[in-house]
mmCIF file of C-alpha atoms and ligand atoms in Angstrom:
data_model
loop_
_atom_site.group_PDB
_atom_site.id
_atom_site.type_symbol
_atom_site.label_atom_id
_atom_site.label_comp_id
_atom_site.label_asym_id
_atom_site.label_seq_id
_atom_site.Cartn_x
_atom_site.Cartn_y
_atom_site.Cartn_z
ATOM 1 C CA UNK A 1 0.000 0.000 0.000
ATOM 2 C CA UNK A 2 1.131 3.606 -0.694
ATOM 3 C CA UNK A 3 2.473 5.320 2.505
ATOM 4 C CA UNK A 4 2.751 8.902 2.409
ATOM 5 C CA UNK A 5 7.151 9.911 3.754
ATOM 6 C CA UNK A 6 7.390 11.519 7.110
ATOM 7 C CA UNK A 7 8.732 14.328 4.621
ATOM 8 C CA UNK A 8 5.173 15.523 3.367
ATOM 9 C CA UNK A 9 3.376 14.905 6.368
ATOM 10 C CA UNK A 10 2.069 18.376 6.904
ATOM 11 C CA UNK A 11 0.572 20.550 9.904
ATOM 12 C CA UNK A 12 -2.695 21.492 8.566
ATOM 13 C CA UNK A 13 -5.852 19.254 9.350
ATOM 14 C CA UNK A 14 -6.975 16.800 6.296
ATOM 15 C CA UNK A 15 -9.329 19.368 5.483
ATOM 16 C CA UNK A 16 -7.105 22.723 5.056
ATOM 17 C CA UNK A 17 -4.478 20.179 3.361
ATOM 18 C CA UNK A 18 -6.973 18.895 1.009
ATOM 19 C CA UNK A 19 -8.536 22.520 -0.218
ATOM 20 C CA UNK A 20 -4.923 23.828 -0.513
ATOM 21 C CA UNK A 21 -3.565 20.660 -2.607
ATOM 22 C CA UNK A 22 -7.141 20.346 -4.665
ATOM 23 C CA UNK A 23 -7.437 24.742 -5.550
ATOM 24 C CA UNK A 24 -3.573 25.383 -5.280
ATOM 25 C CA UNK A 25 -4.775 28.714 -3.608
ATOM 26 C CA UNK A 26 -1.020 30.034 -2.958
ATOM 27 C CA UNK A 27 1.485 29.721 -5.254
ATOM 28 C CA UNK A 28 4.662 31.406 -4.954
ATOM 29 C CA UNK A 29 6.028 30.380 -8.145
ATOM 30 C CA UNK A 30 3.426 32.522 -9.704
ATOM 31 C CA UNK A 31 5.758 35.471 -9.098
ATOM 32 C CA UNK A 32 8.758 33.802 -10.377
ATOM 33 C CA UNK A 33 7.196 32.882 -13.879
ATOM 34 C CA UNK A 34 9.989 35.507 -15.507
ATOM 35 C CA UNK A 35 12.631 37.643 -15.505
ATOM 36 C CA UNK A 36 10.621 40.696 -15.658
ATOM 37 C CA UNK A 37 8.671 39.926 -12.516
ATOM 38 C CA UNK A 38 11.363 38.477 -10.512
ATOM 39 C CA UNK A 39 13.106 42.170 -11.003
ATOM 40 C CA UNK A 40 9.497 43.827 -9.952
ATOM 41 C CA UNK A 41 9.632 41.884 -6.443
ATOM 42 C CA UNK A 42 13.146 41.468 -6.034
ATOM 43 C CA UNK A 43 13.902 42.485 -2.672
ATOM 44 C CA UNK A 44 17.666 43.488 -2.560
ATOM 45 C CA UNK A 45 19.963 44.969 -5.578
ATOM 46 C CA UNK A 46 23.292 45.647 -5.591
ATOM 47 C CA UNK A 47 24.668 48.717 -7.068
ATOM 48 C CA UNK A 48 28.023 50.215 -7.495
ATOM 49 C CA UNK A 49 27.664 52.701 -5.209
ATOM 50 C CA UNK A 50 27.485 50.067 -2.932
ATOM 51 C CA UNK A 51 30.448 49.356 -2.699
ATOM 52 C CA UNK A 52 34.514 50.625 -1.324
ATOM 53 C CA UNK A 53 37.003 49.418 -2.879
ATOM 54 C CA UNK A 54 40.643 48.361 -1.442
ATOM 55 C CA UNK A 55 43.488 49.946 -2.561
ATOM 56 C CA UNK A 56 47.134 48.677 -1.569
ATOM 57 C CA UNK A 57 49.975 51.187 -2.254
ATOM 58 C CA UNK A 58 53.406 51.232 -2.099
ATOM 59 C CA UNK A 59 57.272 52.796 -2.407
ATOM 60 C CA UNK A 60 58.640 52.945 -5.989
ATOM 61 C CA UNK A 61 57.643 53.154 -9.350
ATOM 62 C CA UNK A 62 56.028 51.732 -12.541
ATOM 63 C CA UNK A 63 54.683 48.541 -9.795
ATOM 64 C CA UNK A 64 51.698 47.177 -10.476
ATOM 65 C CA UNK A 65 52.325 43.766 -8.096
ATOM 66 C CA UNK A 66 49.513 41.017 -8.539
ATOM 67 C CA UNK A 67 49.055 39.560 -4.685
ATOM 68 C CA UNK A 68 49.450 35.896 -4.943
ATOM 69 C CA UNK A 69 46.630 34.776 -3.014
ATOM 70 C CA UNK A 70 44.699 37.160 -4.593
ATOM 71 C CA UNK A 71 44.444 37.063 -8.382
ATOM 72 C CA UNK A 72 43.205 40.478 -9.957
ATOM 73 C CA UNK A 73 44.548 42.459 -6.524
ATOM 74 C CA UNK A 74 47.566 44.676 -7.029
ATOM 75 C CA UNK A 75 50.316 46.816 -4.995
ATOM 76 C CA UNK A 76 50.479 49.936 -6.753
ATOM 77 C CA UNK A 77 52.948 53.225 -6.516
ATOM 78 C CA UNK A 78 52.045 56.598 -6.709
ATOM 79 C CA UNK A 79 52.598 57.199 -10.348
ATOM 80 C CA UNK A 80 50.173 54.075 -11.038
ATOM 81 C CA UNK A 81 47.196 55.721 -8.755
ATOM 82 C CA UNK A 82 45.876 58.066 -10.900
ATOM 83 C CA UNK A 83 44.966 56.029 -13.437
ATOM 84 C CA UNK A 84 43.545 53.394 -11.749
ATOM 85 C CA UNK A 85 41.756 55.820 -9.603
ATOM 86 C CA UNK A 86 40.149 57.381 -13.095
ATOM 87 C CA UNK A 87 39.422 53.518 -14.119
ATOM 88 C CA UNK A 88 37.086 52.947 -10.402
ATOM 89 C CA UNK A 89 35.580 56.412 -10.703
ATOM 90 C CA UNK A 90 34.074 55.435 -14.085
ATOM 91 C CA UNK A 91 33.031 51.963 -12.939
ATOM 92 C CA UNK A 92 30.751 54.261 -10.821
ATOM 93 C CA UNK A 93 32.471 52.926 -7.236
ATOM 94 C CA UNK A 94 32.285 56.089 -4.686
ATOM 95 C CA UNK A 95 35.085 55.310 -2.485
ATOM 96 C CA UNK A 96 38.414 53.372 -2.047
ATOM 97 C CA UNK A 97 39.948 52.736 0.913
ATOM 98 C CA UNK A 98 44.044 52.707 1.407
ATOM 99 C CA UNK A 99 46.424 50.040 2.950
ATOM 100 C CA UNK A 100 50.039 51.525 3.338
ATOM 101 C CA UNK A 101 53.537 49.490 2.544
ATOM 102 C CA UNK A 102 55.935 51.945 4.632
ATOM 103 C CA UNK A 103 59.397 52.147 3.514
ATOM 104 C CA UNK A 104 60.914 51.405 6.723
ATOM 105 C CA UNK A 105 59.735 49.541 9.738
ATOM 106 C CA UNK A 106 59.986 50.963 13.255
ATOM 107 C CA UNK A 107 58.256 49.839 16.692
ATOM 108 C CA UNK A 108 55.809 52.636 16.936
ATOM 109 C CA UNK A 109 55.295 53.073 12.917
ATOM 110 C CA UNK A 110 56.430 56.501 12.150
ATOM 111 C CA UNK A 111 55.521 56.874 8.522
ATOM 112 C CA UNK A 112 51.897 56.035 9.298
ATOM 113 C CA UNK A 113 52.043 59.869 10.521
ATOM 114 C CA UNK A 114 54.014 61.453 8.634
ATOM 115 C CA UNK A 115 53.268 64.121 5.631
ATOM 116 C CA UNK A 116 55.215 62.336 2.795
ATOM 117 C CA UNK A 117 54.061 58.861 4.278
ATOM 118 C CA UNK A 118 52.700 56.595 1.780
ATOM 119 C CA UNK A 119 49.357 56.506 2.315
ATOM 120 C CA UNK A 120 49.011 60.622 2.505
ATOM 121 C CA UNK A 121 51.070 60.760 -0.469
ATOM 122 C CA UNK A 122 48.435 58.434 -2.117
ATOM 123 C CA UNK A 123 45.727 60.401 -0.747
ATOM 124 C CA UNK A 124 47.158 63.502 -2.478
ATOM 125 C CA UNK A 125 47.018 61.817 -5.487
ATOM 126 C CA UNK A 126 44.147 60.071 -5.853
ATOM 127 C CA UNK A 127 41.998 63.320 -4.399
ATOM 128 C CA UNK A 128 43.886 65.286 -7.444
ATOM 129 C CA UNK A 129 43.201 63.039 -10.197
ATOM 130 C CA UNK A 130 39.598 62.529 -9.045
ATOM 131 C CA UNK A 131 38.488 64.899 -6.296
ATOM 132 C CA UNK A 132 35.044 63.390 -6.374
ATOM 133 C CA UNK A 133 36.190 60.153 -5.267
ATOM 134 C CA UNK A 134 35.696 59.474 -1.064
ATOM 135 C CA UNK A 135 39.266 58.488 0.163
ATOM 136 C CA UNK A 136 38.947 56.592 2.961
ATOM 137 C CA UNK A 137 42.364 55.540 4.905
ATOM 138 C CA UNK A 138 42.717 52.399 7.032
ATOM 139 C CA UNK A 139 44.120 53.924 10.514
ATOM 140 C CA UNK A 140 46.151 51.132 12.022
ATOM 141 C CA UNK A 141 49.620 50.739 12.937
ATOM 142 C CA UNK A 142 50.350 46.826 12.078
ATOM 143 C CA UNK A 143 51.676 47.274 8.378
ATOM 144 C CA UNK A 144 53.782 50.145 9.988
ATOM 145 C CA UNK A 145 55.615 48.199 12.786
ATOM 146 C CA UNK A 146 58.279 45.693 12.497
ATOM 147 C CA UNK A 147 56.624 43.129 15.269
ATOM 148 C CA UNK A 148 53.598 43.269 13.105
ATOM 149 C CA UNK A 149 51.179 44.408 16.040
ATOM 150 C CA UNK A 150 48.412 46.683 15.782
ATOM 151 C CA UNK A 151 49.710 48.773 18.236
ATOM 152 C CA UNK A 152 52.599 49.902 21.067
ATOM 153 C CA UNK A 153 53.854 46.595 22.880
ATOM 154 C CA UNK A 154 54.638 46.743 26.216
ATOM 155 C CA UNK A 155 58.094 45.527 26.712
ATOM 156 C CA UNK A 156 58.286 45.499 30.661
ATOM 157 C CA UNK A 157 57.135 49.364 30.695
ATOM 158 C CA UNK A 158 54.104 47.750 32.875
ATOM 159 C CA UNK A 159 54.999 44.929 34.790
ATOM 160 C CA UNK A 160 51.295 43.785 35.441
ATOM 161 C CA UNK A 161 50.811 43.072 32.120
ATOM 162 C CA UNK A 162 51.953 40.791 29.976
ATOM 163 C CA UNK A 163 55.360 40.876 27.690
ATOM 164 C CA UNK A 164 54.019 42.029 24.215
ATOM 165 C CA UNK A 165 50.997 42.882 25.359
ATOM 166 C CA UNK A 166 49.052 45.831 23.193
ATOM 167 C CA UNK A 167 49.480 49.202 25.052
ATOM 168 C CA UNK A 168 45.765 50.779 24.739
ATOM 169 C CA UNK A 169 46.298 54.043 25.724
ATOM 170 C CA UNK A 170 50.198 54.539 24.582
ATOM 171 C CA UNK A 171 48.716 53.260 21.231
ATOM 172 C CA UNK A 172 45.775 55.448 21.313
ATOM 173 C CA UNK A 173 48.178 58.512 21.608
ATOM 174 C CA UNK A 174 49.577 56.989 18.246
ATOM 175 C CA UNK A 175 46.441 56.391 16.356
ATOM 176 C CA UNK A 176 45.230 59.981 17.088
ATOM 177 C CA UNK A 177 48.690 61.047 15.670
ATOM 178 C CA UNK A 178 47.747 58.867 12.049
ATOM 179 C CA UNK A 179 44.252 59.494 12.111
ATOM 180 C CA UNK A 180 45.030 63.832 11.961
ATOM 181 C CA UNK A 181 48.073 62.930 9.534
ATOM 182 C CA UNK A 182 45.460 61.013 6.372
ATOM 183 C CA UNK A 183 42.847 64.225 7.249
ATOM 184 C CA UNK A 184 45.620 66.637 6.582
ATOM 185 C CA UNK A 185 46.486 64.677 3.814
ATOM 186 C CA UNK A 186 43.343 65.114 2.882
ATOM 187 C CA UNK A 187 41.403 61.824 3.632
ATOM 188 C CA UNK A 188 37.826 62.075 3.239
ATOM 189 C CA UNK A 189 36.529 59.643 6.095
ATOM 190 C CA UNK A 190 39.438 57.852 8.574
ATOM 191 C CA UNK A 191 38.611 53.959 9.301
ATOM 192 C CA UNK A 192 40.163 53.081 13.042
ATOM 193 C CA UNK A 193 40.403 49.177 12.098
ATOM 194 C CA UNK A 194 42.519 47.818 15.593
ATOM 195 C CA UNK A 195 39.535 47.380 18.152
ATOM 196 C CA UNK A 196 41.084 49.203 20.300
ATOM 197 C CA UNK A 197 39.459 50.738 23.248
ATOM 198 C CA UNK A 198 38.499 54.074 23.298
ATOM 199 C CA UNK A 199 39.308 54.509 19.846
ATOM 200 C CA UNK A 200 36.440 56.345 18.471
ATOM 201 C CA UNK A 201 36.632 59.004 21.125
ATOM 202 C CA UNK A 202 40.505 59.294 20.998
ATOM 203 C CA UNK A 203 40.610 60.002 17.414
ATOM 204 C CA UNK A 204 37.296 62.529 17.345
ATOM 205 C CA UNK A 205 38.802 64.561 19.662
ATOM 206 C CA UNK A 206 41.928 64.599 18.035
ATOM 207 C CA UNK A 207 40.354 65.548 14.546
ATOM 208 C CA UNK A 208 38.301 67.998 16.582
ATOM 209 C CA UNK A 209 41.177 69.858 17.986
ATOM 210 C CA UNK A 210 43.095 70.056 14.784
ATOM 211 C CA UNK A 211 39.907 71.600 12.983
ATOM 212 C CA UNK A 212 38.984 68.274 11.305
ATOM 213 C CA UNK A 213 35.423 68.026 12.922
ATOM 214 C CA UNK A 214 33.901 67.552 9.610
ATOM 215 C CA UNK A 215 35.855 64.530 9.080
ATOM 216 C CA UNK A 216 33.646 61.352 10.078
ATOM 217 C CA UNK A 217 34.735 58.075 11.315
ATOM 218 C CA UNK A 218 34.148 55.119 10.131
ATOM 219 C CA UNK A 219 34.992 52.722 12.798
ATOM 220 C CA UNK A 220 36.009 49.300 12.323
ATOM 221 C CA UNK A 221 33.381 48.702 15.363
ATOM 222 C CA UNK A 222 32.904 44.894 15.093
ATOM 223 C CA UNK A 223 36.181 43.456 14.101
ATOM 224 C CA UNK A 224 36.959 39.544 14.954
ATOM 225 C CA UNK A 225 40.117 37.710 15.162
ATOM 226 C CA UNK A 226 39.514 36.043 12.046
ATOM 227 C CA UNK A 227 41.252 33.136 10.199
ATOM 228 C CA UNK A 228 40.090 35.070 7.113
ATOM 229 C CA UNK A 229 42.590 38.059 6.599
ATOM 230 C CA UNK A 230 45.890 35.797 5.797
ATOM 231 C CA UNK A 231 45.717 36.828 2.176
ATOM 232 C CA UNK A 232 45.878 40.112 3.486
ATOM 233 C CA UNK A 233 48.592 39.880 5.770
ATOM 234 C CA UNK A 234 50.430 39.054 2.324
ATOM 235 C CA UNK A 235 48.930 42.053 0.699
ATOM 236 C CA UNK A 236 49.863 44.773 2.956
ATOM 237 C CA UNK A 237 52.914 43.294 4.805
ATOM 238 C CA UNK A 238 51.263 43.492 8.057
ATOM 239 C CA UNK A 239 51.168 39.779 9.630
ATOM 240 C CA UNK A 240 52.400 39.860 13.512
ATOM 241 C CA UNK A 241 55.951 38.203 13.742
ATOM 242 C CA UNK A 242 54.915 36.706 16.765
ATOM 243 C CA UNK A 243 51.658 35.884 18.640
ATOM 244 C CA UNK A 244 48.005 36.757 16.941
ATOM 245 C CA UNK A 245 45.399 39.697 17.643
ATOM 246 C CA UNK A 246 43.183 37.615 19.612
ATOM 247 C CA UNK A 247 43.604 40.323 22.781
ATOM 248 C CA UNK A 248 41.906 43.294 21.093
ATOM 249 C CA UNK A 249 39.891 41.709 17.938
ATOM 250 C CA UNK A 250 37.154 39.679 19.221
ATOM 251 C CA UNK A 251 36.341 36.114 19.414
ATOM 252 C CA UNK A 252 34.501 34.542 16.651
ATOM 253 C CA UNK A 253 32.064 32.813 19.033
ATOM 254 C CA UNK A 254 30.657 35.819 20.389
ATOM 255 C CA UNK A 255 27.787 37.768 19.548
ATOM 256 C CA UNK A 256 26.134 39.977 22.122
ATOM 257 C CA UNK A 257 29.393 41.353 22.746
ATOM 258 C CA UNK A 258 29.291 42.877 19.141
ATOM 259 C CA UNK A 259 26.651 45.013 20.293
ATOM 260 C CA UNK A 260 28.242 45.671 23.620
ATOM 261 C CA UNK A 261 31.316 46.751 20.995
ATOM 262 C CA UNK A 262 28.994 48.969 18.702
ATOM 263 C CA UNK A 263 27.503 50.505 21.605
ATOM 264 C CA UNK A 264 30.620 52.143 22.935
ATOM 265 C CA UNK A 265 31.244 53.438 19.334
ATOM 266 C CA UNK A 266 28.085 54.913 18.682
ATOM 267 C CA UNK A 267 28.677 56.661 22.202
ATOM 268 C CA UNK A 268 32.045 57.438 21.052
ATOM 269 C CA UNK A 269 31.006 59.326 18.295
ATOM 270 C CA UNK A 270 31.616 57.272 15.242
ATOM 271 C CA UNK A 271 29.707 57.750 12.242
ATOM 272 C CA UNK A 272 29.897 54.728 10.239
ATOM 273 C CA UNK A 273 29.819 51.160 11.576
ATOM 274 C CA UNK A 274 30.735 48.411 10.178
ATOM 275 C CA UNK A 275 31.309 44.156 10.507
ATOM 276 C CA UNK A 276 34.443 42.586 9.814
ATOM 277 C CA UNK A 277 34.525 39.617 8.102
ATOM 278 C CA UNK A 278 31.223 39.635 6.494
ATOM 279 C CA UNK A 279 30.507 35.899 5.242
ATOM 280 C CA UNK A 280 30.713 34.154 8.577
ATOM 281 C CA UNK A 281 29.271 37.054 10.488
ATOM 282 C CA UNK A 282 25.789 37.720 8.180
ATOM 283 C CA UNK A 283 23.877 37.209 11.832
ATOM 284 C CA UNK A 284 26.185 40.236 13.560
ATOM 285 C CA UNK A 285 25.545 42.212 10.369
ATOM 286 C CA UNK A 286 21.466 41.246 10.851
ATOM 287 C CA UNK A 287 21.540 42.419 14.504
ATOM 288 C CA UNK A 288 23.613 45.571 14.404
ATOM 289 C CA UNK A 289 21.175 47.051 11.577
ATOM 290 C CA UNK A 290 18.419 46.077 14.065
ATOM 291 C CA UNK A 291 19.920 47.458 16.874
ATOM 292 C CA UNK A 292 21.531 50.911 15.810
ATOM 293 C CA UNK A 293 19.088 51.489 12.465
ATOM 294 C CA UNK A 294 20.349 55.402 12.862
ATOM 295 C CA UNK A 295 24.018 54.492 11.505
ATOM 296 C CA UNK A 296 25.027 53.290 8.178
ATOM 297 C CA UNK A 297 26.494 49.896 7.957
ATOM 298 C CA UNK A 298 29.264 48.664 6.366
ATOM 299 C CA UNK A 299 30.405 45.302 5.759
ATOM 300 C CA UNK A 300 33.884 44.036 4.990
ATOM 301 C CA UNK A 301 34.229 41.250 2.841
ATOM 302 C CA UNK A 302 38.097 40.419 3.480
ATOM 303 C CA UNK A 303 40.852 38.754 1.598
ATOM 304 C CA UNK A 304 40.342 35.284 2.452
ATOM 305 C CA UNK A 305 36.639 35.530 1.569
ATOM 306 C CA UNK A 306 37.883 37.058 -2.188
ATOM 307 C CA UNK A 307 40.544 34.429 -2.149
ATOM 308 C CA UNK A 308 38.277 31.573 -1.603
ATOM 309 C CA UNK A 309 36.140 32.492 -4.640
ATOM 310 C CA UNK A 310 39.068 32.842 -6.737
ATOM 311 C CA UNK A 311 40.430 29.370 -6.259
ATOM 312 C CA UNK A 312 37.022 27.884 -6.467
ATOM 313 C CA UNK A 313 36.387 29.941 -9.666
ATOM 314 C CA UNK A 314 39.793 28.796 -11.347
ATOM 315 C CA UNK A 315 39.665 25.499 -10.520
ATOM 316 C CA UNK A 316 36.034 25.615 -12.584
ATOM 317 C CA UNK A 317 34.302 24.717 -9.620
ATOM 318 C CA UNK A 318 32.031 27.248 -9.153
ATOM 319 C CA UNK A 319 30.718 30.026 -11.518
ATOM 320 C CA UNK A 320 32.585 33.273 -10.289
ATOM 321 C CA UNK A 321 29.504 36.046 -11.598
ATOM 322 C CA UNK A 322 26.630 34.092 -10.270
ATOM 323 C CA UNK A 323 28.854 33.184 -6.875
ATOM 324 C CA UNK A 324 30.140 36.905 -6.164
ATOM 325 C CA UNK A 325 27.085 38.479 -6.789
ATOM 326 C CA UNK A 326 25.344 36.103 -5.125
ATOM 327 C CA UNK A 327 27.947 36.524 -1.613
ATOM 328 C CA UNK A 328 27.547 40.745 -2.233
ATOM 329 C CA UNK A 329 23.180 40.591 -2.190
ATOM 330 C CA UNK A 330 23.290 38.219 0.965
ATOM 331 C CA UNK A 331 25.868 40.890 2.921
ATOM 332 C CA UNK A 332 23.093 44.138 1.554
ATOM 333 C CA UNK A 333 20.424 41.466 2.252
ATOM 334 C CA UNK A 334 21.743 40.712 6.213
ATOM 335 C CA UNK A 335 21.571 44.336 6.251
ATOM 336 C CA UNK A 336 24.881 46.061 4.734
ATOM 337 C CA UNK A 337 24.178 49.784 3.640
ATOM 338 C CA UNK A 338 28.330 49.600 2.115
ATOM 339 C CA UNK A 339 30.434 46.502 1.495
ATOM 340 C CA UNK A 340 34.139 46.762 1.187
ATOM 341 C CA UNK A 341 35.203 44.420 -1.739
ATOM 342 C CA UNK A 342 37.984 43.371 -3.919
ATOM 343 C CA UNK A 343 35.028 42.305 -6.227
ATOM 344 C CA UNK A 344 34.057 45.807 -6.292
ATOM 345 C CA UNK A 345 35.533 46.429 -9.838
ATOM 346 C CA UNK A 346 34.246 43.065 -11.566
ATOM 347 C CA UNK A 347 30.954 43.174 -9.404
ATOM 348 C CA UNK A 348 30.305 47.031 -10.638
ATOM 349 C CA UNK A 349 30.934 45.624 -14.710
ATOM 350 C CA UNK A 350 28.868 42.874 -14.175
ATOM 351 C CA UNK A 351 25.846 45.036 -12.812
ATOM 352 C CA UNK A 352 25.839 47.126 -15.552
HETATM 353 C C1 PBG B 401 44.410 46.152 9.908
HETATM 354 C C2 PBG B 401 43.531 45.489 8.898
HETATM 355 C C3 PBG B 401 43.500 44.140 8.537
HETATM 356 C C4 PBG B 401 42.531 44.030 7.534
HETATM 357 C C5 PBG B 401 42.005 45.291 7.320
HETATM 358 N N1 PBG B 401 42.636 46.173 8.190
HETATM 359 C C6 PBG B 401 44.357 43.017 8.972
HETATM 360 C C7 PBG B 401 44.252 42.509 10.350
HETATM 361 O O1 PBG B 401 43.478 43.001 11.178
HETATM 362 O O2 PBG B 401 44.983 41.578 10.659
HETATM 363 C C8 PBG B 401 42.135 42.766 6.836
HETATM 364 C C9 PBG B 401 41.338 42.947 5.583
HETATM 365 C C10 PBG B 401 41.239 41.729 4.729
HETATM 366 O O3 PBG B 401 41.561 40.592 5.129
HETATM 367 O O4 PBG B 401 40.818 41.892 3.574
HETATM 368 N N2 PBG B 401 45.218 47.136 9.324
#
């Protein structure tokens, strides 16, 4: 005899089952009968001004470096930026957002704040060749330093703490230091990324006091130790020679602490939030939008995210269009106002 599976074995009492399986009352497939109508009641679109893209620039000229782990993704000098600047702008992407190789090295990062550092220089140039464009800087200190840390180590300068730890407040004084240097430079928006506490305040009042107060932040507010950024750390030089960030970014397993995290930066004074990675973190994205609707969001959908696509895509395994556009709407669909992506260039040609 036939047996219905467990599978179809529905909720609704015979008779509800039986008038919705004998009139087919609802169907949502009606809706999806076409292209046209799937666009009318499509929920979530990606644009290009959607989207920041990552620049990484360096010392020296005529290089145009391809990053190993991540095909498409280039060190550039100075002399390169203006062009490729010129090439974003007409892609329709608003903003980039710059990663530094320093010259030299140094425990505290000097070049990070200083005039002819690379990054200001960069800023300089890209704001000349396209003033319209939104320059956003990454303020940071661990492609600067030669340990590789995000910030000023304590080296028995505070006994109660541990060797190497991450100074807060000595690297605070820093930060405020590279966050005035990119505004004079002539950064549009400055991007604390080193979860650092106090941050957000530091670096307002800083900007305030040097007649920046139109400058917002954009704070790296949710920012986890994540497996994720190794490509990265090849990118921008910036991987810790010893040790791993897991004392200031946050633990992947936690969640309400994101909020507790976004909170404090909101009350700080940042302007901009944002959730960093994006792809393992879509819930975090889903409840900061709830929770603090008054700020834009942005997402950051980092190296190792681009990377995996990549291999997947040259190995033929998955279909690299269809795949990155379909990672981009689920970050705006969680609840991203802005993603920062290295897909930001291909993404923008494909929407068009
Ligand atoms: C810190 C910074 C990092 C990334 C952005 N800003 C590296 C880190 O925190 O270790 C990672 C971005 C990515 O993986 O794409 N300057």
């Amino acid at each position: 005899m036939h047996k219905t599976p467990a599978l179809f074995e529905s909720s609704l009492t015979p008779n509800q089952h039986s008038a919705l399986s004998t009139q087919h009352s609802i169907r949502p497939r009606r809706l999806r009968l076409n292209p046209t109508l799937r666009r009318m009641v499509r929920e979530t679109t990606l644009a290009p001004d959607d989207f920041i893209y990552p620049l990484f620039v360096t010392h020296g000229r005529h290089v145009k470096n391809e990053i190993n782990s991540m095909p498409g993704v280039y060190q550039w000098s100075i002399d390169q930026l203006a062009r490729e600047a010129e090439a974003i702008a007409k892609l329709g992407i608003p903003a980039v957002i710059l990663f530094g190789l320093p010259a030299a090295k140094d425990p505290i990062g000097l070049e990070n704040f200083s005039s002819d550092g690379i990054v200001q220089q960069a800023t300089r140039a890209i704001k000349q060749a396209v003033p319209e464009m939104i320059v956003i800087t990454d303020v940071c200190l661990c492609e600067y330093t030669d340990h590789g840390h995000c910030g000023i180590l304590n080296h028995g300068d505070q006994p109660h703490l541990p060797e190497g730890y991450v100074l807060n407040d000595e690297t605070l004084k820093v930060l405020v230091k590279v966050a005035s240097s990119h505004a004079e430079a002539g950064a549009d928006i400055v991007a604390p990324s080193g979860m650092i506490d106090g941050m957000v305040a530091a670096i307002r009042s800083g900007l305030d006091s040097s007649g920046f107060e139109h400058i917002p932040i954009m704070s790296y507010s949710t920012k986890y130790a994540s497996g994720f950024y190794g490509p990265f750390r090849e990118a921008a030089q910036g991987a810790p020679k010893f040790g791993d960030r897991k004392t200031h970014q946050m633990d992947p397993a936690n969640a309400r602490e994101a909020l507790r995290e976004t909170e404090l930066d909101v009350a700080e004074g940042a302007d901009m939030l944002m959730v960093k990675p994006a792809l393992s973190y879509l819930d975090i994205i889903r409840q900061t939008r709830e929770q603090f609707p008054q700020l834009p969001l942005a997402a950051y959908n980092v190296s190792g995210e681009y990377a995996m696509v990549k291999a997947a895509a040259r190995n033929g395994w998955i279909d690299e269009e269809r795949v990155t556009l379909e990672i981009l709407t689920s970050i705006k669909r969680a609840g991203a106002d802005l993603i920062i992506t290295y897909h930001a260039k291909d993404a923008a040609q494909w929407i068009k």
